[in-house]
Amino acid sequence: MKMKKLLLIPALAVATSTAGASIPINGFIESKCVIQSDTAGMFGNPTVDKLSTKSADGGVMPIVRYDIVTASKYKAVITTPTSFSTAPSLSDTVDWTSTTVAGQMSDAGMSVFNTDKVIYNNGHTTEFDLVKAGSVWFNVTSEAEYGYGKAFPSGNYTALIVAECIAK
Amino acid sequence: MRFIVLLLLLTGGYANAHQFTPTYPELEMSHMAGVYKADMVLLNTREDIRYYGLNVFDKDWNPVRFATASKIVPLDYRERKYITIYISNREVDKAKYICSKSKILLTVREPSIVSSRICSKLK
């Protein structure tokens, strides 16, 4: 009887170790859109009447990254500034122009974002249908021109870009 | 490349991100009669943001009345918060989108700031 019990020990040990090795790892990826502020922009001041985020004008282009887990679930809407959120007192009008394009992308098929984009709100809002999953970096350029060749007063200037992800 | 992106998403490797899930929340009855609720999750990994605003809209983006613990949610860097949105049965047919939007403090003086808004669509 004792012998039988001794024989059972290694058998149980094997069974235990087998059970221990089959612990499942479960995962679930849910559909989601993540917005990341990749690069904070900076205005360059190439001429006295102009502020611009273009690198040719001494600025830094703001870049917003979108991560899309499931294709065709969201649209991206990016609105560029039409006023300063903080600025010195300005006595004349400011004329704003802007562009938003999908630059770097994790999937070459994401180039359709640019071909199918919709622009409205006098060119300040761009809508992209996120029909491909992956990561995409949107480059935003923004230019502000003051009056008719007037010099911007010295001080701090801040403008706001609104990046939205809307479920379809 | 897709695998790397997916791996980064799974491991939460976001440096500066705003996340609001689920994409399609379902409204269900709450513990109060005549009041529906939707459970949402808000994640902040934006170092420059400490507050998010919550809103509910109809299909034409008109505001819909709702209740929650706080319509302005304080959220530290890398903090995740579970949020319950309550909508009365009088408003429930109108409600279409639940949105969270980053709130930028007046003290932030970066030349260009990104305000992020993510909207989920009610089923």
mmCIF file of C-alpha atoms in Angstrom:
data_model
loop_
_atom_site.group_PDB
_atom_site.id
_atom_site.type_symbol
_atom_site.label_atom_id
_atom_site.label_comp_id
_atom_site.label_asym_id
_atom_site.label_seq_id
_atom_site.Cartn_x
_atom_site.Cartn_y
_atom_site.Cartn_z
ATOM 1 C CA MET A 1 0.000 0.000 0.000
ATOM 2 C CA LYS A 2 2.871 2.355 0.985
ATOM 3 C CA MET A 3 4.579 1.575 -2.325
ATOM 4 C CA LYS A 4 1.445 2.507 -4.273
ATOM 5 C CA LYS A 5 1.260 5.879 -2.451
ATOM 6 C CA LEU A 6 4.917 6.593 -3.268
ATOM 7 C CA LEU A 7 4.271 5.880 -6.927
ATOM 8 C CA LEU A 8 1.395 8.360 -6.902
ATOM 9 C CA ILE A 9 3.601 11.323 -5.789
ATOM 10 C CA PRO A 10 5.535 11.793 -9.058
ATOM 11 C CA ALA A 11 2.319 11.269 -11.040
ATOM 12 C CA LEU A 12 0.578 14.057 -9.073
ATOM 13 C CA ALA A 13 3.621 16.309 -9.405
ATOM 14 C CA VAL A 14 3.544 15.950 -13.196
ATOM 15 C CA ALA A 15 -0.200 16.617 -13.247
ATOM 16 C CA THR A 16 0.246 19.759 -11.112
ATOM 17 C CA SER A 17 3.037 21.128 -13.251
ATOM 18 C CA THR A 18 1.005 20.456 -16.401
ATOM 19 C CA ALA A 19 -1.950 22.383 -14.986
ATOM 20 C CA GLY A 20 0.356 25.238 -13.983
ATOM 21 C CA ALA A 21 1.757 25.551 -17.487
ATOM 22 C CA SER A 22 -1.617 26.054 -19.136
ATOM 23 C CA ILE A 23 -2.718 29.315 -17.530
ATOM 24 C CA PRO A 24 -4.402 31.285 -20.303
ATOM 25 C CA ILE A 25 -3.575 34.896 -21.115
ATOM 26 C CA ASN A 26 -6.627 36.693 -22.386
ATOM 27 C CA GLY A 27 -6.666 39.946 -24.257
ATOM 28 C CA PHE A 28 -9.294 42.147 -25.770
ATOM 29 C CA ILE A 29 -8.634 45.022 -28.101
ATOM 30 C CA GLU A 30 -11.478 47.471 -28.156
ATOM 31 C CA SER A 31 -12.108 49.983 -30.876
ATOM 32 C CA LYS A 32 -10.695 53.344 -29.872
ATOM 33 C CA CYS A 33 -9.147 56.538 -31.108
ATOM 34 C CA VAL A 34 -6.258 58.124 -29.236
ATOM 35 C CA ILE A 35 -5.193 61.726 -29.814
ATOM 36 C CA GLN A 36 -1.618 62.662 -29.029
ATOM 37 C CA SER A 37 -0.079 66.097 -29.077
ATOM 38 C CA ASP A 38 3.167 65.039 -30.755
ATOM 39 C CA THR A 39 4.937 68.342 -31.401
ATOM 40 C CA ALA A 40 3.981 71.661 -29.865
ATOM 41 C CA GLY A 41 4.127 74.307 -32.553
ATOM 42 C CA MET A 42 6.005 77.576 -32.484
ATOM 43 C CA PHE A 43 5.365 80.770 -34.416
ATOM 44 C CA GLY A 44 8.193 82.209 -36.451
ATOM 45 C CA ASN A 45 8.181 85.925 -37.216
ATOM 46 C CA PRO A 46 9.695 86.187 -40.747
ATOM 47 C CA THR A 47 8.355 89.703 -41.343
ATOM 48 C CA VAL A 48 7.008 92.250 -38.878
ATOM 49 C CA ASP A 49 3.389 91.658 -39.937
ATOM 50 C CA LYS A 50 3.488 87.852 -40.034
ATOM 51 C CA LEU A 51 3.505 84.932 -37.611
ATOM 52 C CA SER A 52 3.887 81.502 -39.143
ATOM 53 C CA THR A 53 4.483 77.906 -38.043
ATOM 54 C CA LYS A 54 6.214 77.050 -41.361
ATOM 55 C CA SER A 55 9.833 76.012 -40.947
ATOM 56 C CA ALA A 56 10.755 78.272 -43.884
ATOM 57 C CA ASP A 57 9.427 81.159 -41.786
ATOM 58 C CA GLY A 58 11.397 80.113 -38.705
ATOM 59 C CA GLY A 59 8.470 78.386 -37.042
ATOM 60 C CA VAL A 60 7.809 74.865 -35.839
ATOM 61 C CA MET A 61 4.881 73.001 -37.330
ATOM 62 C CA PRO A 62 2.510 71.525 -34.727
ATOM 63 C CA ILE A 63 1.960 67.782 -35.240
ATOM 64 C CA VAL A 64 -0.986 65.811 -33.888
ATOM 65 C CA ARG A 65 -0.865 62.025 -33.876
ATOM 66 C CA TYR A 66 -3.967 59.844 -34.090
ATOM 67 C CA ASP A 67 -3.886 56.134 -33.235
ATOM 68 C CA ILE A 68 -6.793 54.217 -34.713
ATOM 69 C CA VAL A 69 -7.348 50.656 -33.517
ATOM 70 C CA THR A 70 -10.258 49.744 -35.794
ATOM 71 C CA ALA A 71 -10.750 51.151 -39.289
ATOM 72 C CA SER A 72 -13.854 53.129 -40.277
ATOM 73 C CA LYS A 73 -15.079 53.749 -36.731
ATOM 74 C CA TYR A 74 -14.009 57.383 -36.359
ATOM 75 C CA LYS A 75 -13.436 60.596 -38.259
ATOM 76 C CA ALA A 76 -10.739 63.116 -37.366
ATOM 77 C CA VAL A 77 -11.671 66.789 -37.367
ATOM 78 C CA ILE A 78 -8.873 69.333 -36.986
ATOM 79 C CA THR A 79 -9.633 73.021 -36.601
ATOM 80 C CA THR A 80 -6.851 75.569 -36.902
ATOM 81 C CA PRO A 81 -6.836 78.926 -35.079
ATOM 82 C CA THR A 82 -8.829 81.940 -36.232
ATOM 83 C CA SER A 83 -7.821 84.093 -33.272
ATOM 84 C CA PHE A 84 -5.175 84.233 -30.590
ATOM 85 C CA SER A 85 -6.104 82.820 -27.196
ATOM 86 C CA THR A 86 -3.550 85.167 -25.633
ATOM 87 C CA ALA A 87 -1.920 88.148 -27.319
ATOM 88 C CA PRO A 88 -1.082 91.779 -26.673
ATOM 89 C CA SER A 89 -3.812 94.269 -27.519
ATOM 90 C CA LEU A 90 -4.349 94.299 -31.299
ATOM 91 C CA SER A 91 -6.033 97.289 -32.932
ATOM 92 C CA ASP A 92 -6.346 95.848 -36.446
ATOM 93 C CA THR A 93 -7.675 92.645 -37.993
ATOM 94 C CA VAL A 94 -5.644 89.457 -38.289
ATOM 95 C CA ASP A 95 -5.947 87.382 -41.454
ATOM 96 C CA TRP A 96 -5.521 83.640 -40.787
ATOM 97 C CA THR A 97 -4.607 80.960 -43.328
ATOM 98 C CA SER A 98 -3.895 77.307 -42.604
ATOM 99 C CA THR A 99 -3.447 73.819 -43.982
ATOM 100 C CA THR A 100 -3.782 70.382 -42.392
ATOM 101 C CA VAL A 101 -2.328 67.312 -44.084
ATOM 102 C CA ALA A 102 -1.677 63.712 -43.102
ATOM 103 C CA GLY A 103 2.129 63.478 -43.113
ATOM 104 C CA GLN A 104 3.813 60.422 -41.639
ATOM 105 C CA MET A 105 1.628 57.301 -41.598
ATOM 106 C CA SER A 106 2.055 53.686 -40.476
ATOM 107 C CA ASP A 107 0.212 52.295 -43.527
ATOM 108 C CA ALA A 108 0.714 53.555 -47.082
ATOM 109 C CA GLY A 109 -3.028 53.042 -47.640
ATOM 110 C CA MET A 110 -3.638 55.977 -45.285
ATOM 111 C CA SER A 111 -2.778 58.319 -48.155
ATOM 112 C CA VAL A 112 -6.522 58.225 -48.924
ATOM 113 C CA PHE A 113 -6.950 60.436 -45.847
ATOM 114 C CA ASN A 114 -5.489 63.301 -47.879
ATOM 115 C CA THR A 115 -7.264 62.569 -51.147
ATOM 116 C CA ASP A 116 -10.680 62.233 -49.483
ATOM 117 C CA LYS A 117 -10.400 64.996 -46.888
ATOM 118 C CA VAL A 118 -13.145 67.597 -46.611
ATOM 119 C CA ILE A 119 -12.295 71.247 -45.871
ATOM 120 C CA TYR A 120 -14.832 73.781 -44.578
ATOM 121 C CA ASN A 121 -15.175 76.729 -42.185
ATOM 122 C CA ASN A 122 -13.250 79.016 -44.614
ATOM 123 C CA GLY A 123 -10.427 76.490 -44.819
ATOM 124 C CA HIS A 124 -9.910 76.300 -41.051
ATOM 125 C CA THR A 125 -11.515 72.904 -40.421
ATOM 126 C CA THR A 126 -10.372 69.701 -42.122
ATOM 127 C CA GLU A 127 -12.203 66.419 -41.768
ATOM 128 C CA PHE A 128 -10.539 63.061 -42.430
ATOM 129 C CA ASP A 129 -12.436 59.799 -42.654
ATOM 130 C CA LEU A 130 -10.270 57.306 -40.730
ATOM 131 C CA VAL A 131 -10.901 54.323 -42.992
ATOM 132 C CA LYS A 132 -7.576 52.647 -42.155
ATOM 133 C CA ALA A 133 -6.269 51.450 -38.797
ATOM 134 C CA GLY A 134 -2.842 52.478 -37.548
ATOM 135 C CA SER A 135 -1.061 55.684 -36.633
ATOM 136 C CA VAL A 136 -1.110 58.911 -38.577
ATOM 137 C CA TRP A 137 0.600 62.230 -37.906
ATOM 138 C CA PHE A 138 -1.270 65.346 -39.051
ATOM 139 C CA ASN A 139 0.887 68.379 -39.867
ATOM 140 C CA VAL A 140 -0.704 71.732 -39.271
ATOM 141 C CA THR A 141 0.518 75.031 -40.686
ATOM 142 C CA SER A 142 -0.955 78.276 -39.491
ATOM 143 C CA GLU A 143 -0.172 81.812 -40.617
ATOM 144 C CA ALA A 144 -1.405 85.072 -39.178
ATOM 145 C CA GLU A 145 -0.987 88.388 -40.996
ATOM 146 C CA TYR A 146 -1.679 91.616 -39.189
ATOM 147 C CA GLY A 147 -3.541 94.504 -40.821
ATOM 148 C CA TYR A 148 -1.926 95.795 -44.033
ATOM 149 C CA GLY A 149 1.749 95.266 -43.366
ATOM 150 C CA LYS A 150 1.399 96.365 -39.741
ATOM 151 C CA ALA A 151 3.943 95.205 -37.193
ATOM 152 C CA PHE A 152 2.686 92.785 -34.547
ATOM 153 C CA PRO A 153 3.207 94.358 -31.116
ATOM 154 C CA SER A 154 5.795 92.607 -28.971
ATOM 155 C CA GLY A 155 4.532 90.088 -26.421
ATOM 156 C CA ASN A 156 3.368 86.501 -26.015
ATOM 157 C CA TYR A 157 1.113 84.991 -28.663
ATOM 158 C CA THR A 158 -0.802 81.761 -28.114
ATOM 159 C CA ALA A 159 -3.183 80.032 -30.515
ATOM 160 C CA LEU A 160 -5.272 76.901 -30.150
ATOM 161 C CA ILE A 161 -5.633 73.909 -32.450
ATOM 162 C CA VAL A 162 -8.665 71.693 -31.800
ATOM 163 C CA ALA A 163 -8.138 68.025 -32.669
ATOM 164 C CA GLU A 164 -11.274 65.891 -32.509
ATOM 165 C CA CYS A 165 -12.054 62.231 -32.967
ATOM 166 C CA ILE A 166 -15.752 61.582 -33.567
ATOM 167 C CA ALA A 167 -17.255 58.088 -33.581
ATOM 168 C CA LYS A 168 -19.194 57.386 -36.797
ATOM 169 C CA MET B 1 4.718 47.871 -38.620
ATOM 170 C CA ARG B 2 1.073 47.253 -37.718
ATOM 171 C CA PHE B 3 2.211 44.806 -35.044
ATOM 172 C CA ILE B 4 4.493 47.412 -33.480
ATOM 173 C CA VAL B 5 1.691 49.981 -33.443
ATOM 174 C CA LEU B 6 -0.670 47.440 -31.906
ATOM 175 C CA LEU B 7 1.931 46.483 -29.303
ATOM 176 C CA LEU B 8 2.387 50.129 -28.360
ATOM 177 C CA LEU B 9 -1.375 50.534 -28.056
ATOM 178 C CA LEU B 10 -1.681 47.429 -25.882
ATOM 179 C CA THR B 11 1.130 48.379 -23.592
ATOM 180 C CA GLY B 12 -0.233 51.866 -23.221
ATOM 181 C CA GLY B 13 2.934 53.444 -24.562
ATOM 182 C CA TYR B 14 1.443 56.889 -24.975
ATOM 183 C CA ALA B 15 3.592 59.845 -24.179
ATOM 184 C CA ASN B 16 1.045 62.604 -24.506
ATOM 185 C CA ALA B 17 -2.390 61.216 -25.195
ATOM 186 C CA HIS B 18 -6.071 61.543 -24.497
ATOM 187 C CA GLN B 19 -8.254 58.431 -24.604
ATOM 188 C CA PHE B 20 -12.012 58.078 -24.058
ATOM 189 C CA THR B 21 -13.721 54.697 -24.384
ATOM 190 C CA PRO B 22 -15.850 52.808 -25.329
ATOM 191 C CA THR B 23 -16.471 53.946 -28.897
ATOM 192 C CA TYR B 24 -20.109 52.846 -28.802
ATOM 193 C CA PRO B 25 -21.400 52.945 -25.199
ATOM 194 C CA GLU B 26 -24.745 51.399 -24.381
ATOM 195 C CA LEU B 27 -27.318 53.111 -22.215
ATOM 196 C CA GLU B 28 -28.786 50.931 -19.503
ATOM 197 C CA MET B 29 -31.193 51.557 -16.640
ATOM 198 C CA SER B 30 -29.536 52.983 -13.544
ATOM 199 C CA HIS B 31 -30.529 52.309 -9.943
ATOM 200 C CA MET B 32 -32.876 55.357 -10.200
ATOM 201 C CA ALA B 33 -36.253 54.995 -11.886
ATOM 202 C CA GLY B 34 -36.474 56.799 -15.233
ATOM 203 C CA VAL B 35 -32.746 57.429 -15.425
ATOM 204 C CA TYR B 36 -30.373 55.703 -17.851
ATOM 205 C CA LYS B 37 -26.617 55.452 -17.484
ATOM 206 C CA ALA B 38 -23.552 54.887 -19.631
ATOM 207 C CA ASP B 39 -20.163 53.873 -18.240
ATOM 208 C CA MET B 40 -17.109 55.541 -19.757
ATOM 209 C CA VAL B 41 -13.367 55.437 -19.145
ATOM 210 C CA LEU B 42 -11.151 58.503 -19.461
ATOM 211 C CA LEU B 43 -7.354 58.219 -19.580
ATOM 212 C CA ASN B 44 -4.968 61.166 -19.456
ATOM 213 C CA THR B 45 -1.347 60.850 -20.472
ATOM 214 C CA ARG B 46 -1.074 64.475 -21.545
ATOM 215 C CA GLU B 47 1.375 66.138 -19.194
ATOM 216 C CA ASP B 48 0.039 69.590 -20.080
ATOM 217 C CA ILE B 49 -3.587 68.750 -19.228
ATOM 218 C CA ARG B 50 -5.110 68.348 -15.771
ATOM 219 C CA TYR B 51 -8.838 68.776 -16.486
ATOM 220 C CA TYR B 52 -11.329 67.355 -18.970
ATOM 221 C CA GLY B 53 -14.852 68.589 -19.644
ATOM 222 C CA LEU B 54 -17.751 66.232 -20.344
ATOM 223 C CA ASN B 55 -20.713 66.898 -22.633
ATOM 224 C CA VAL B 56 -23.624 65.080 -24.248
ATOM 225 C CA PHE B 57 -24.977 66.119 -27.660
ATOM 226 C CA ASP B 58 -27.837 65.191 -29.989
ATOM 227 C CA LYS B 59 -27.349 64.258 -33.660
ATOM 228 C CA ASP B 60 -27.147 67.962 -34.631
ATOM 229 C CA TRP B 61 -24.591 68.713 -31.891
ATOM 230 C CA ASN B 62 -27.051 70.552 -29.665
ATOM 231 C CA PRO B 63 -26.326 70.025 -25.967
ATOM 232 C CA VAL B 64 -28.413 67.419 -24.137
ATOM 233 C CA ARG B 65 -28.998 67.617 -20.382
ATOM 234 C CA PHE B 66 -27.159 64.995 -18.368
ATOM 235 C CA ALA B 67 -25.776 64.405 -14.904
ATOM 236 C CA THR B 68 -22.487 63.028 -13.676
ATOM 237 C CA ALA B 69 -20.354 63.300 -10.542
ATOM 238 C CA SER B 70 -18.491 66.266 -12.025
ATOM 239 C CA LYS B 71 -18.778 67.807 -15.503
ATOM 240 C CA ILE B 72 -15.181 68.991 -15.181
ATOM 241 C CA VAL B 73 -13.028 65.991 -14.350
ATOM 242 C CA PRO B 74 -9.676 66.589 -12.630
ATOM 243 C CA LEU B 75 -7.263 64.006 -13.950
ATOM 244 C CA ASP B 76 -3.601 63.740 -13.109
ATOM 245 C CA TYR B 77 -0.960 62.714 -15.617
ATOM 246 C CA ARG B 78 -1.299 58.966 -16.374
ATOM 247 C CA GLU B 79 -4.514 58.729 -14.376
ATOM 248 C CA ARG B 80 -7.525 56.696 -15.505
ATOM 249 C CA LYS B 81 -11.015 57.463 -14.270
ATOM 250 C CA TYR B 82 -14.281 55.540 -14.589
ATOM 251 C CA ILE B 83 -17.171 57.899 -15.296
ATOM 252 C CA THR B 84 -20.908 57.291 -15.238
ATOM 253 C CA ILE B 85 -23.099 59.558 -17.350
ATOM 254 C CA TYR B 86 -26.774 59.733 -16.322
ATOM 255 C CA ILE B 87 -29.486 60.750 -18.800
ATOM 256 C CA SER B 88 -33.180 61.003 -17.943
ATOM 257 C CA ASN B 89 -35.695 59.069 -20.003
ATOM 258 C CA ARG B 90 -37.060 62.401 -21.343
ATOM 259 C CA GLU B 91 -33.678 63.153 -22.964
ATOM 260 C CA VAL B 92 -32.543 59.638 -23.775
ATOM 261 C CA ASP B 93 -33.955 59.534 -27.323
ATOM 262 C CA LYS B 94 -32.140 62.755 -28.218
ATOM 263 C CA ALA B 95 -28.724 61.813 -26.823
ATOM 264 C CA LYS B 96 -26.285 60.707 -29.545
ATOM 265 C CA TYR B 97 -22.739 61.631 -28.543
ATOM 266 C CA ILE B 98 -20.830 61.645 -25.251
ATOM 267 C CA CYS B 99 -17.689 63.772 -25.490
ATOM 268 C CA SER B 100 -14.660 64.564 -23.381
ATOM 269 C CA LYS B 101 -12.555 67.637 -24.128
ATOM 270 C CA SER B 102 -9.242 68.724 -22.676
ATOM 271 C CA LYS B 103 -9.345 71.982 -20.740
ATOM 272 C CA ILE B 104 -6.378 74.265 -21.077
ATOM 273 C CA LEU B 105 -5.460 76.446 -18.142
ATOM 274 C CA LEU B 106 -4.969 80.173 -18.704
ATOM 275 C CA THR B 107 -1.487 79.843 -17.297
ATOM 276 C CA VAL B 108 -0.373 77.680 -20.254
ATOM 277 C CA ARG B 109 1.559 80.021 -22.537
ATOM 278 C CA GLU B 110 2.907 77.711 -25.228
ATOM 279 C CA PRO B 111 2.711 79.389 -28.658
ATOM 280 C CA SER B 112 0.538 76.624 -30.070
ATOM 281 C CA ILE B 113 -1.653 74.372 -27.942
ATOM 282 C CA VAL B 114 -3.661 71.329 -28.991
ATOM 283 C CA SER B 115 -7.081 70.929 -27.456
ATOM 284 C CA SER B 116 -8.286 67.357 -27.910
ATOM 285 C CA ARG B 117 -11.890 66.190 -28.006
ATOM 286 C CA ILE B 118 -13.053 62.569 -28.345
ATOM 287 C CA CYS B 119 -16.716 61.742 -28.883
ATOM 288 C CA SER B 120 -18.281 58.319 -28.450
ATOM 289 C CA LYS B 121 -21.536 57.482 -30.193
ATOM 290 C CA LEU B 122 -24.432 55.996 -28.237
ATOM 291 C CA LYS B 123 -25.815 52.744 -29.614
#
